[in-house]
PDB file of C-alpha atoms in Angstrom:
ATOM      1  CA  UNK P   1     255.580 257.583-183.432  1.00  0.00           C
ATOM      2  CA  UNK P   2     259.251 258.877-183.314  1.00  0.00           C
ATOM      3  CA  UNK P   3     259.863 257.560-179.897  1.00  0.00           C
ATOM      4  CA  UNK P   4     257.950 253.912-180.717  1.00  0.00           C
ATOM      5  CA  UNK P   5     260.176 254.196-183.572  1.00  0.00           C
ATOM      6  CA  UNK P   6     263.655 254.263-181.569  1.00  0.00           C
ATOM      7  CA  UNK P   7     262.317 251.475-178.879  1.00  0.00           C
ATOM      8  CA  UNK P   8     261.991 249.185-182.356  1.00  0.00           C
ATOM      9  CA  UNK P   9     265.087 249.859-183.210  1.00  0.00           C
ATOM     10  CA  UNK P  10     266.824 249.182-179.672  1.00  0.00           C
ATOM     11  CA  UNK P  11     264.470 246.269-178.621  1.00  0.00           C
ATOM     12  CA  UNK P  12     266.248 244.994-182.570  1.00  0.00           C
ATOM     13  CA  UNK P  13     269.351 245.877-181.379  1.00  0.00           C
ATOM     14  CA  UNK P  14     269.097 243.954-178.093  1.00  0.00           C
ATOM     15  CA  UNK P  15     268.257 241.028-179.341  1.00  0.00           C
ATOM     16  CA  UNK P  16     271.277 240.709-181.741  1.00  0.00           C
ATOM     17  CA  UNK P  17     273.402 241.791-178.661  1.00  0.00           C
ATOM     18  CA  UNK P  18     272.109 239.097-176.791  1.00  0.00           C
ATOM     19  CA  UNK P  19     272.731 236.690-179.364  1.00  0.00           C
ATOM     20  CA  UNK P  20     269.038 236.199-179.945  1.00  0.00           C
ATOM     21  CA  UNK P  21     268.226 234.829-183.378  1.00  0.00           C
ATOM     22  CA  UNK P  22     264.865 234.818-182.965  1.00  0.00           C
ATOM     23  CA  UNK P  23     261.726 237.419-182.596  1.00  0.00           C
ATOM     24  CA  UNK P  24     261.007 238.317-179.466  1.00  0.00           C
ATOM     25  CA  UNK P  25     259.409 240.591-177.125  1.00  0.00           C
ATOM     26  CA  UNK P  26     261.331 243.304-175.801  1.00  0.00           C
ATOM     27  CA  UNK P  27     260.793 246.376-173.884  1.00  0.00           C
ATOM     28  CA  UNK P  28     256.834 246.166-175.096  1.00  0.00           C
ATOM     29  CA  UNK P  29     258.193 245.403-178.273  1.00  0.00           C
ATOM     30  CA  UNK P  30     258.039 242.946-180.764  1.00  0.00           C
ATOM     31  CA  UNK P  31     261.874 242.356-182.365  1.00  0.00           C
ATOM     32  CA  UNK P  32     262.152 240.420-185.461  1.00  0.00           C
ATOM     33  CA  UNK P  33     265.729 240.276-186.693  1.00  0.00           C
ATOM     34  CA  UNK P  34     265.903 241.085-190.124  1.00  0.00           C
ATOM     35  CA  UNK P  35     266.620 237.413-191.194  1.00  0.00           C
ATOM     36  CA  UNK P  36     263.222 236.476-189.897  1.00  0.00           C
ATOM     37  CA  UNK P  37     261.745 240.164-191.203  1.00  0.00           C
ATOM     38  CA  UNK P  38     259.979 237.594-194.120  1.00  0.00           C
ATOM     39  CA  UNK P  39     258.566 234.823-192.176  1.00  0.00           C
ATOM     40  CA  UNK P  40     254.557 235.039-192.127  1.00  0.00           C
ATOM     41  CA  UNK P  41     254.609 232.440-189.307  1.00  0.00           C
ATOM     42  CA  UNK P  42     256.481 235.125-187.204  1.00  0.00           C
ATOM     43  CA  UNK P  43     254.400 238.567-188.383  1.00  0.00           C
ATOM     44  CA  UNK P  44     251.051 236.062-188.171  1.00  0.00           C
ATOM     45  CA  UNK P  45     251.622 234.628-184.277  1.00  0.00           C
ATOM     46  CA  UNK P  46     253.059 238.043-183.350  1.00  0.00           C
ATOM     47  CA  UNK P  47     250.035 239.637-184.994  1.00  0.00           C
ATOM     48  CA  UNK P  48     247.606 237.379-183.489  1.00  0.00           C
ATOM     49  CA  UNK P  49     248.349 237.922-179.836  1.00  0.00           C
ATOM     50  CA  UNK P  50     247.554 241.868-180.497  1.00  0.00           C
ATOM     51  CA  UNK P  51     244.749 241.044-182.318  1.00  0.00           C
ATOM     52  CA  UNK P  52     243.175 239.133-178.901  1.00  0.00           C
ATOM     53  CA  UNK P  53     244.407 242.031-177.118  1.00  0.00           C
ATOM     54  CA  UNK P  54     242.755 244.529-179.707  1.00  0.00           C
ATOM     55  CA  UNK P  55     239.224 243.066-179.279  1.00  0.00           C
ATOM     56  CA  UNK P  56     239.786 241.912-175.213  1.00  0.00           C
ATOM     57  CA  UNK P  57     240.244 245.918-174.622  1.00  0.00           C
ATOM     58  CA  UNK P  58     236.626 246.648-177.193  1.00  0.00           C
ATOM     59  CA  UNK P  59     234.726 243.998-174.679  1.00  0.00           C
ATOM     60  CA  UNK P  60     236.546 245.461-171.192  1.00  0.00           C
ATOM     61  CA  UNK P  61     235.308 248.886-172.444  1.00  0.00           C
ATOM     62  CA  UNK P  62     232.084 248.258-172.912  1.00  0.00           C
ATOM     63  CA  UNK P  63     231.655 245.956-169.882  1.00  0.00           C
ATOM     64  CA  UNK P  64     233.498 248.948-167.874  1.00  0.00           C
ATOM     65  CA  UNK P  65     231.192 251.564-169.828  1.00  0.00           C
ATOM     66  CA  UNK P  66     228.130 249.123-168.202  1.00  0.00           C
ATOM     67  CA  UNK P  67     229.782 248.932-164.968  1.00  0.00           C
ATOM     68  CA  UNK P  68     230.415 253.028-164.634  1.00  0.00           C
ATOM     69  CA  UNK P  69     226.216 253.346-165.927  1.00  0.00           C
ATOM     70  CA  UNK P  70     224.826 251.234-163.345  1.00  0.00           C
ATOM     71  CA  UNK P  71     227.560 252.350-160.400  1.00  0.00           C
ATOM     72  CA  UNK P  72     224.932 253.719-158.597  1.00  0.00           C
ATOM     73  CA  UNK P  73     222.068 250.735-158.443  1.00  0.00           C
ATOM     74  CA  UNK P  74     223.830 248.994-156.117  1.00  0.00           C
ATOM     75  CA  UNK P  75     224.769 252.167-153.518  1.00  0.00           C
ATOM     76  CA  UNK P  76     221.270 253.348-153.927  1.00  0.00           C
ATOM     77  CA  UNK P  77     219.593 249.761-153.194  1.00  0.00           C
ATOM     78  CA  UNK P  78     222.390 249.710-149.804  1.00  0.00           C
ATOM     79  CA  UNK P  79     221.174 253.157-148.623  1.00  0.00           C
ATOM     80  CA  UNK P  80     217.572 253.155-149.292  1.00  0.00           C
ATOM     81  CA  UNK P  81     216.406 249.319-149.727  1.00  0.00           C
ATOM     82  CA  UNK P  82     215.207 250.573-152.892  1.00  0.00           C
ATOM     83  CA  UNK P  83     215.972 251.630-156.676  1.00  0.00           C
ATOM     84  CA  UNK P  84     215.014 253.993-159.165  1.00  0.00           C
ATOM     85  CA  UNK P  85     214.455 251.374-161.732  1.00  0.00           C
ATOM     86  CA  UNK P  86     211.281 251.248-163.475  1.00  0.00           C
ATOM     87  CA  UNK P  87     210.309 247.367-164.536  1.00  0.00           C
ATOM     88  CA  UNK P  88     211.290 248.017-168.418  1.00  0.00           C
ATOM     89  CA  UNK P  89     214.811 249.887-167.542  1.00  0.00           C
ATOM     90  CA  UNK P  90     215.395 246.265-165.146  1.00  0.00           C
ATOM     91  CA  UNK P  91     214.584 244.727-168.096  1.00  0.00           C
ATOM     92  CA  UNK P  92     217.035 246.466-170.721  1.00  0.00           C
ATOM     93  CA  UNK P  93     219.715 246.468-168.069  1.00  0.00           C
ATOM     94  CA  UNK P  94     219.201 242.184-168.350  1.00  0.00           C
ATOM     95  CA  UNK P  95     219.416 242.493-171.457  1.00  0.00           C
ATOM     96  CA  UNK P  96     222.610 244.577-171.799  1.00  0.00           C
ATOM     97  CA  UNK P  97     224.670 241.926-169.095  1.00  0.00           C
ATOM     98  CA  UNK P  98     223.017 239.041-171.633  1.00  0.00           C
ATOM     99  CA  UNK P  99     224.952 240.706-174.358  1.00  0.00           C
ATOM    100  CA  UNK P 100     228.392 241.281-172.306  1.00  0.00           C
ATOM    101  CA  UNK P 101     227.866 237.541-171.281  1.00  0.00           C
ATOM    102  CA  UNK P 102     227.317 236.984-175.232  1.00  0.00           C
ATOM    103  CA  UNK P 103     230.471 239.118-175.659  1.00  0.00           C
ATOM    104  CA  UNK P 104     232.730 237.148-173.565  1.00  0.00           C
ATOM    105  CA  UNK P 105     231.751 233.877-174.954  1.00  0.00           C
ATOM    106  CA  UNK P 106     232.561 235.433-178.153  1.00  0.00           C
ATOM    107  CA  UNK P 107     235.658 236.309-176.219  1.00  0.00           C
ATOM    108  CA  UNK P 108     237.062 232.988-175.195  1.00  0.00           C
ATOM    109  CA  UNK P 109     236.698 231.128-178.270  1.00  0.00           C
ATOM    110  CA  UNK P 110     238.847 234.329-180.019  1.00  0.00           C
ATOM    111  CA  UNK P 111     241.536 234.157-177.268  1.00  0.00           C
ATOM    112  CA  UNK P 112     242.017 230.379-177.935  1.00  0.00           C
ATOM    113  CA  UNK P 113     245.679 229.471-180.007  1.00  0.00           C
ATOM    114  CA  UNK P 114     245.301 229.797-183.415  1.00  0.00           C
ATOM    115  CA  UNK P 115     245.189 226.620-185.446  1.00  0.00           C
ATOM    116  CA  UNK P 116     248.190 227.494-187.411  1.00  0.00           C
ATOM    117  CA  UNK P 117     250.376 226.905-184.127  1.00  0.00           C
ATOM    118  CA  UNK P 118     249.354 223.371-183.771  1.00  0.00           C
ATOM    119  CA  UNK P 119     251.278 221.980-186.265  1.00  0.00           C
ATOM    120  CA  UNK P 120     254.175 224.608-186.708  1.00  0.00           C
ATOM    121  CA  UNK P 121     257.696 224.763-184.778  1.00  0.00           C
ATOM    122  CA  UNK P 122     257.622 225.408-181.280  1.00  0.00           C
ATOM    123  CA  UNK P 123     259.778 228.915-181.839  1.00  0.00           C
ATOM    124  CA  UNK P 124     256.172 230.297-183.375  1.00  0.00           C
ATOM    125  CA  UNK P 125     254.057 229.171-180.383  1.00  0.00           C
ATOM    126  CA  UNK P 126     257.315 231.123-178.391  1.00  0.00           C
ATOM    127  CA  UNK P 127     256.348 234.359-180.005  1.00  0.00           C
ATOM    128  CA  UNK P 128     252.881 234.254-179.328  1.00  0.00           C
ATOM    129  CA  UNK P 129     252.816 233.436-175.954  1.00  0.00           C
ATOM    130  CA  UNK P 130     255.191 235.492-174.927  1.00  0.00           C
ATOM    131  CA  UNK P 131     253.415 238.289-176.998  1.00  0.00           C
ATOM    132  CA  UNK P 132     250.529 237.921-175.216  1.00  0.00           C
ATOM    133  CA  UNK P 133     252.290 237.823-171.293  1.00  0.00           C
ATOM    134  CA  UNK P 134     253.522 240.889-172.530  1.00  0.00           C
ATOM    135  CA  UNK P 135     249.994 242.324-173.331  1.00  0.00           C
ATOM    136  CA  UNK P 136     248.437 240.634-170.151  1.00  0.00           C
ATOM    137  CA  UNK P 137     246.032 238.696-172.089  1.00  0.00           C
ATOM    138  CA  UNK P 138     245.165 236.423-169.520  1.00  0.00           C
ATOM    139  CA  UNK P 139     245.209 238.744-167.086  1.00  0.00           C
ATOM    140  CA  UNK P 140     242.362 241.118-168.511  1.00  0.00           C
ATOM    141  CA  UNK P 141     240.761 238.108-169.982  1.00  0.00           C
ATOM    142  CA  UNK P 142     240.192 237.227-166.237  1.00  0.00           C
ATOM    143  CA  UNK P 143     239.007 241.087-164.822  1.00  0.00           C
ATOM    144  CA  UNK P 144     236.725 240.709-168.152  1.00  0.00           C
ATOM    145  CA  UNK P 145     235.104 237.385-166.286  1.00  0.00           C
ATOM    146  CA  UNK P 146     234.879 239.088-163.118  1.00  0.00           C
ATOM    147  CA  UNK P 147     233.466 243.021-163.878  1.00  0.00           C
ATOM    148  CA  UNK P 148     230.908 240.031-166.226  1.00  0.00           C
ATOM    149  CA  UNK P 149     229.771 238.207-163.047  1.00  0.00           C
ATOM    150  CA  UNK P 150     229.455 241.133-160.639  1.00  0.00           C
ATOM    151  CA  UNK P 151     227.055 242.676-163.401  1.00  0.00           C
ATOM    152  CA  UNK P 152     225.184 239.498-163.358  1.00  0.00           C
ATOM    153  CA  UNK P 153     224.885 239.350-159.550  1.00  0.00           C
ATOM    154  CA  UNK P 154     223.472 242.937-160.193  1.00  0.00           C
ATOM    155  CA  UNK P 155     221.194 241.599-163.001  1.00  0.00           C
ATOM    156  CA  UNK P 156     220.022 239.267-160.356  1.00  0.00           C
ATOM    157  CA  UNK P 157     219.860 241.938-157.106  1.00  0.00           C
ATOM    158  CA  UNK P 158     218.234 244.023-158.960  1.00  0.00           C
ATOM    159  CA  UNK P 159     215.126 241.644-160.720  1.00  0.00           C
ATOM    160  CA  UNK P 160     215.000 240.107-157.038  1.00  0.00           C
ATOM    161  CA  UNK P 161     213.948 242.783-155.642  1.00  0.00           C
ATOM    162  CA  UNK P 162     211.247 244.012-158.533  1.00  0.00           C
ATOM    163  CA  UNK P 163     209.731 240.583-157.706  1.00  0.00           C
ATOM    164  CA  UNK P 164     209.563 241.293-154.356  1.00  0.00           C
ATOM    165  CA  UNK P 165     208.311 245.187-154.787  1.00  0.00           C
ATOM    166  CA  UNK P 166     205.738 243.823-157.032  1.00  0.00           C
ATOM    167  CA  UNK P 167     204.662 241.331-154.865  1.00  0.00           C
ATOM    168  CA  UNK P 168     205.076 238.397-157.570  1.00  0.00           C
ATOM    169  CA  UNK P 169     203.995 235.372-156.032  1.00  0.00           C
ATOM    170  CA  UNK P 170     200.107 233.990-154.645  1.00  0.00           C
ATOM    171  CA  UNK P 171     201.059 235.121-150.540  1.00  0.00           C
ATOM    172  CA  UNK P 172     201.970 238.612-151.770  1.00  0.00           C
ATOM    173  CA  UNK P 173     198.882 238.628-153.925  1.00  0.00           C
ATOM    174  CA  UNK P 174     196.170 237.727-151.392  1.00  0.00           C
ATOM    175  CA  UNK P 175     195.856 234.621-152.575  1.00  0.00           C
ATOM    176  CA  UNK P 176     195.257 231.093-151.110  1.00  0.00           C
ATOM    177  CA  UNK P 177     195.632 228.317-152.996  1.00  0.00           C
ATOM    178  CA  UNK P 178     192.753 226.568-152.864  1.00  0.00           C
ATOM    179  CA  UNK P 179     192.682 222.590-151.894  1.00  0.00           C
ATOM    180  CA  UNK P 180     190.246 220.523-152.857  1.00  0.00           C
ATOM    181  CA  UNK P 181     189.676 217.068-152.187  1.00  0.00           C
ATOM    182  CA  UNK P 182     189.394 213.835-154.811  1.00  0.00           C
ATOM    183  CA  UNK P 183     187.118 211.605-152.893  1.00  0.00           C
ATOM    184  CA  UNK P 184     187.340 208.398-155.319  1.00  0.00           C
ATOM    185  CA  UNK P 185     184.979 205.492-154.704  1.00  0.00           C
ATOM    186  CA  UNK P 186     184.885 203.522-152.339  1.00  0.00           C
ATOM    187  CA  UNK P 187     181.885 201.651-152.741  1.00  0.00           C
ATOM    188  CA  UNK P 188     181.281 197.800-152.458  1.00  0.00           C
ATOM    189  CA  UNK P 189     180.055 196.375-155.423  1.00  0.00           C
ATOM    190  CA  UNK P 190     178.117 193.150-155.465  1.00  0.00           C
TER     191      UNK P 190
END
C-alpha cells in the first residue's frame, strides 16, 4: 500500500511538473490534480474504465478456469481418437460454454462507452480512453473472445464425436429409407 501511495504522489507531481492541469494516467496511476479532485466526472470517467477492466478480469478468469478444466479433451481426442466424456458430461460442457458466451455478450454491453461521455467535454473522454488503454481493456476483450471461440469449437468437436460415436443418422443405425411409389390415377374418363 505504501508503494502505491508513493507512486500516486509521484504521478501527481509528474503532472504538475509537466504543466498538465488535467487528470491523466501516469505510471499506471490515475493522477488527478488538486483543482479537479472535486470533479465527480473526472472520478467517474476513470472509475468506469477501472470497473470495466475489473468485470472483464472476472470473465477472463472464468474462461481460464473452463479452459483449464477442458485442456485434456482435445489432447485425448488427438492421441486416441476418443473422448472419455459421457453424453451427460458433453451436454454439461456445452452448457458451461454457452454460459461463458452469454457472459461475453454481457461484457460487450458493459464495455461500451458510458452514456455521460457522449455529451461531456472531451477531457473526460480522454481520461476514460487513457485509463482503458493503460488497463489494456481492448486487448483483454479480444483475448476473451478468442478463448470463448476456442471453447465453442471444442464443444462442436466433442458434439460431433459423440454423434458419430452414438451412430446417429439412418445409415449408421442400419435403417434404409423406404421409398414408396405414389401412383396417380391416370385412367381415361369417358
